[in-house]
Backbone as a chain_set.jsonl record, in Angstrom:
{"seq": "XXXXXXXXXXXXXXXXXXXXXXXXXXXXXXXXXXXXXXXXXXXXXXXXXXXXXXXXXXXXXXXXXXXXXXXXXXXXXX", "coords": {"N": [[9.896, 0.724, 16.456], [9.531, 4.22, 17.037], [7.97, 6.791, 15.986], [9.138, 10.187, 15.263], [7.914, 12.545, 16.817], [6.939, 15.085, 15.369], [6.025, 14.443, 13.489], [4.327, 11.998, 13.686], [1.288, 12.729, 13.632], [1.777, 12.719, 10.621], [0.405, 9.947, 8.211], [0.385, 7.367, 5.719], [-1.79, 6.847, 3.458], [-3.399, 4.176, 2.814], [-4.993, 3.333, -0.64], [-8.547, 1.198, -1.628], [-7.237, -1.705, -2.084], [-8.325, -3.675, -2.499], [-10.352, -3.381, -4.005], [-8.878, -2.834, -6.308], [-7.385, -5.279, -6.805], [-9.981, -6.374, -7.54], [-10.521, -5.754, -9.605], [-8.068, -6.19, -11.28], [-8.401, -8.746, -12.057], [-9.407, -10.598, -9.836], [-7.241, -10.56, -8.28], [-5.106, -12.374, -5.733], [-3.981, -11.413, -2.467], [-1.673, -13.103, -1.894], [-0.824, -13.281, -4.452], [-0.71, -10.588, -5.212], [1.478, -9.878, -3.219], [3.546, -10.793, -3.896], [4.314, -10.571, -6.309], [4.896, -7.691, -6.118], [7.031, -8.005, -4.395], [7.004, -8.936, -1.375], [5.797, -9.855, 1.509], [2.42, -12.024, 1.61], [1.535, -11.307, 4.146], [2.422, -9.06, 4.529], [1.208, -7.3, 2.507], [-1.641, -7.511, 3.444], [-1.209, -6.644, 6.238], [-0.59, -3.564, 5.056], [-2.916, -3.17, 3.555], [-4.704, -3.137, 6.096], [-3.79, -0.812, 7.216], [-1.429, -0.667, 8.732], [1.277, -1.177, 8.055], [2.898, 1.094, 6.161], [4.031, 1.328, 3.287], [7.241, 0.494, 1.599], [8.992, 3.399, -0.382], [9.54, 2.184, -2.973], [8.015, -0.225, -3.351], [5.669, 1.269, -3.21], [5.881, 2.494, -5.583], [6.288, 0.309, -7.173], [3.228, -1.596, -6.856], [1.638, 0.595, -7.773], [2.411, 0.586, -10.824], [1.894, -2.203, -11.523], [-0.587, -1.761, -11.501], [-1.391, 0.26, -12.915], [-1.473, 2.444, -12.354], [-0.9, 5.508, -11.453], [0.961, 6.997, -8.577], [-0.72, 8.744, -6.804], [-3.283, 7.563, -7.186], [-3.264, 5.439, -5.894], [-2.183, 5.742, -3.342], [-2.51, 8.041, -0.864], [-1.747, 11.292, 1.38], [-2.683, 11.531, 5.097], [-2.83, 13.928, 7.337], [-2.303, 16.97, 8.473]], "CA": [[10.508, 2.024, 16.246], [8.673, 4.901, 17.32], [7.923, 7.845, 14.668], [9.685, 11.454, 15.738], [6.774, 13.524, 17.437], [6.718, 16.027, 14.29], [6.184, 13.468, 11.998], [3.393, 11.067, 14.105], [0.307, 12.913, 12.585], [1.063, 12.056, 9.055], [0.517, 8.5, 8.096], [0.357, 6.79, 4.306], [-3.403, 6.522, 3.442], [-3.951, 3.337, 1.214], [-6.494, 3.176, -1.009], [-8.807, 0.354, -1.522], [-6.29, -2.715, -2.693], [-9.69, -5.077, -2.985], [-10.933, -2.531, -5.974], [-7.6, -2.645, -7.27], [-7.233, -6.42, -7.386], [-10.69, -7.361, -8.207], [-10.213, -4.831, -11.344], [-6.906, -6.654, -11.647], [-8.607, -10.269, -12.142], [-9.468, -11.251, -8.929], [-5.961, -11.252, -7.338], [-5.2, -12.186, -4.088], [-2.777, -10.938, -1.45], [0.07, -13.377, -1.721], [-0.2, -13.115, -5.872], [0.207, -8.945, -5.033], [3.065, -9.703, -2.472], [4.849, -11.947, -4.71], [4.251, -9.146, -7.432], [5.713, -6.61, -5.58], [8.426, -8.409, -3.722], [6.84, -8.831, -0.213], [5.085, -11.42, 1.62], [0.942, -11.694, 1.835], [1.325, -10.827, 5.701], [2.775, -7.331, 4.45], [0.507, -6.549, 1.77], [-2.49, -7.252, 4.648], [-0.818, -5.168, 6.996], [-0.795, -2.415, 4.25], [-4.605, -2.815, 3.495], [-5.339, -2.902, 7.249], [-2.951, 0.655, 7.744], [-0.47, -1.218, 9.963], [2.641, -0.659, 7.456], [3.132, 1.926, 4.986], [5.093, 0.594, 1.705], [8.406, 1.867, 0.52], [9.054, 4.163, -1.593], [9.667, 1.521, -4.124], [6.846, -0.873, -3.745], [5.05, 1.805, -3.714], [6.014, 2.851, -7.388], [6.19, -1.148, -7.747], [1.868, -1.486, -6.905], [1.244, 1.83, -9.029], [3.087, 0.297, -12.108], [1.574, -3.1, -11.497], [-2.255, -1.729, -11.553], [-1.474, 0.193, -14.448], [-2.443, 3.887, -12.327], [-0.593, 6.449, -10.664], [1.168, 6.854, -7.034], [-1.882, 9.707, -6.132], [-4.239, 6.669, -7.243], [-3.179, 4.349, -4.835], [-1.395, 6.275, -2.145], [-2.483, 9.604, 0.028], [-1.342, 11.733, 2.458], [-3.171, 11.576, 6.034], [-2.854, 14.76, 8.278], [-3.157, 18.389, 9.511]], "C": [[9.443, 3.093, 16.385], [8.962, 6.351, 16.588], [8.029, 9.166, 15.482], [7.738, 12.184, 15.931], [6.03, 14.505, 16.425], [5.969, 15.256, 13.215], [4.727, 12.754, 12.71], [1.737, 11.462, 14.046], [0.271, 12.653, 11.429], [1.682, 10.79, 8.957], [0.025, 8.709, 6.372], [-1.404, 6.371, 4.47], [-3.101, 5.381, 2.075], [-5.409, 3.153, 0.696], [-7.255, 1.649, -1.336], [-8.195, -0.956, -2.106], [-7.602, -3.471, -3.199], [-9.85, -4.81, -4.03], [-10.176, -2.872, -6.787], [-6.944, -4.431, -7.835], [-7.988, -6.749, -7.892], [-10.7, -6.86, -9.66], [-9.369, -5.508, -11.859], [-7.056, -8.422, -11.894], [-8.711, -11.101, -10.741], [-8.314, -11.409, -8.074], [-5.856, -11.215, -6.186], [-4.026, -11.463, -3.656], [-1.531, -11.422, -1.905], [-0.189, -13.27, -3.459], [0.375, -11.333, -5.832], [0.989, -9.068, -4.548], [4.193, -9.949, -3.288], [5.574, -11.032, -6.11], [4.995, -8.252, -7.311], [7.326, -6.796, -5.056], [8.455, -8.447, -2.428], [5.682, -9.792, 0.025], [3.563, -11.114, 1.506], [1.141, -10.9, 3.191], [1.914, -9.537, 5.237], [1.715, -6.942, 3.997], [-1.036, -6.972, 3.083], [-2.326, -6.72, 5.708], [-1.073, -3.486, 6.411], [-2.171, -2.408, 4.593], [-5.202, -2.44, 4.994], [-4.806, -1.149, 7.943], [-2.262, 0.361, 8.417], [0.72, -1.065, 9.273], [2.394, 0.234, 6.483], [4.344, 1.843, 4.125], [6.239, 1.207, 1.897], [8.138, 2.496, -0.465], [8.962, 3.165, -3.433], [8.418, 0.489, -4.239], [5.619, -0.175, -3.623], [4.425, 2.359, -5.168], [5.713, 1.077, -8.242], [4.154, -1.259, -7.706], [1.597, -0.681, -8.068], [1.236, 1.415, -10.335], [2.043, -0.993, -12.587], [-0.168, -2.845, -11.843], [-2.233, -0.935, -12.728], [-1.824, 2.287, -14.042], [-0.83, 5.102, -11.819], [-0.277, 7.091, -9.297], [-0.308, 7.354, -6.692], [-2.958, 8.781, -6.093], [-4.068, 5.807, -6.045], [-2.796, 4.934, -3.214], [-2.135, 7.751, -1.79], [-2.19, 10.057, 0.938], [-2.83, 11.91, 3.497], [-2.966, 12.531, 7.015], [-3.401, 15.73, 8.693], [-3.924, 18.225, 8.1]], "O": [[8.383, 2.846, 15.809], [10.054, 6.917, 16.647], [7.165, 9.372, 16.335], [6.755, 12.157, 15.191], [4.827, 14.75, 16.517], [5.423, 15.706, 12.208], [3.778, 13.119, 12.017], [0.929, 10.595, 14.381], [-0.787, 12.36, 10.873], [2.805, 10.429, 9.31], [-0.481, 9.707, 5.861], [-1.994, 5.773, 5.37], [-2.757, 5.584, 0.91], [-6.486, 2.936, 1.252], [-6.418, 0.747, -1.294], [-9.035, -1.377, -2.902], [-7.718, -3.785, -4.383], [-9.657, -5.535, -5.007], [-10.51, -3.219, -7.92], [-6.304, -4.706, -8.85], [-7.699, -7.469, -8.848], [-10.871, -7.551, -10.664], [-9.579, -5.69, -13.059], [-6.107, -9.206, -11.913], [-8.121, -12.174, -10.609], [-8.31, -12.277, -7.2], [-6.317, -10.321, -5.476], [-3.201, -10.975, -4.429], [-0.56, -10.742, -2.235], [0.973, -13.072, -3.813], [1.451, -10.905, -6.25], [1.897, -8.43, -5.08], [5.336, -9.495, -3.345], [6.687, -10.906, -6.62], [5.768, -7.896, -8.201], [8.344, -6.12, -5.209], [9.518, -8.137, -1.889], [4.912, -10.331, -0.769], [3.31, -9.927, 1.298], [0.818, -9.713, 3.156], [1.636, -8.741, 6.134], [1.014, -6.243, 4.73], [-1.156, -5.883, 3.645], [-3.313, -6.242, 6.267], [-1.541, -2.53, 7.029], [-2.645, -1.858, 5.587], [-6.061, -1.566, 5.107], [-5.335, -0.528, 8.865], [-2.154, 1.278, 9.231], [1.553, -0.691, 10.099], [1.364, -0.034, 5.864], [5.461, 2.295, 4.378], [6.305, 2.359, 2.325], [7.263, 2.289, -1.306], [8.503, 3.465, -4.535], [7.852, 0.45, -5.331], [4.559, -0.756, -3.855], [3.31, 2.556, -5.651], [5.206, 0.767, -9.32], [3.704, -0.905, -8.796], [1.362, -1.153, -9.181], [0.295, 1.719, -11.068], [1.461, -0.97, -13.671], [-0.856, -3.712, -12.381], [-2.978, -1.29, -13.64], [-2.187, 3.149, -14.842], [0.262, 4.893, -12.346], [-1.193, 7.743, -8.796], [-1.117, 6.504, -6.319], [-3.723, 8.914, -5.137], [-5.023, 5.617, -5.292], [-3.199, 4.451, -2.156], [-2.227, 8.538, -2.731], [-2.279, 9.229, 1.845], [-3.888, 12.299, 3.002], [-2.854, 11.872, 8.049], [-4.531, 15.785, 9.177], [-4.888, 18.944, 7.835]]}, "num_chains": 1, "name": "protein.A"}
């Protein structure tokens, strides 16, 4: 699917997931996917910038680390 022309400068900035698991006891990928409700191969797409979450596993991560969307999530553009 290819993102409307207006829109294809801003992208979902994630922030470092590694920090956020090894803070979180070492967790890996598929224990965050499984966490959230999505497979390892997502949540390593995320970290790499290749998907940007929903709205809801977005709020789902946030909740789960214990911080704040702005903590985990930023906007990327003009």
């Amino acid at each position: 699917m290819r993102m409307p022309q207006s829109l294809a400068h801003i992208a979902v900035v994630v922030r470092d997931y590694d920090e956020l698991r090894e803070l979180h006891g070492q967790m890996s990928q598929a224990a965050l996917g499984e966490a959230i409700g999505v497979t390892r191969q997502t949540v390593i797409a995320m970290e790499q910038g290749r998907y940007s979450p929903s709205l809801e596993s977005a709020f789902r991560i946030a909740r789960l680390f214990g911080v704040g969307l702005e903590d985990v999530f930023g906007w990327k553009g003009d």
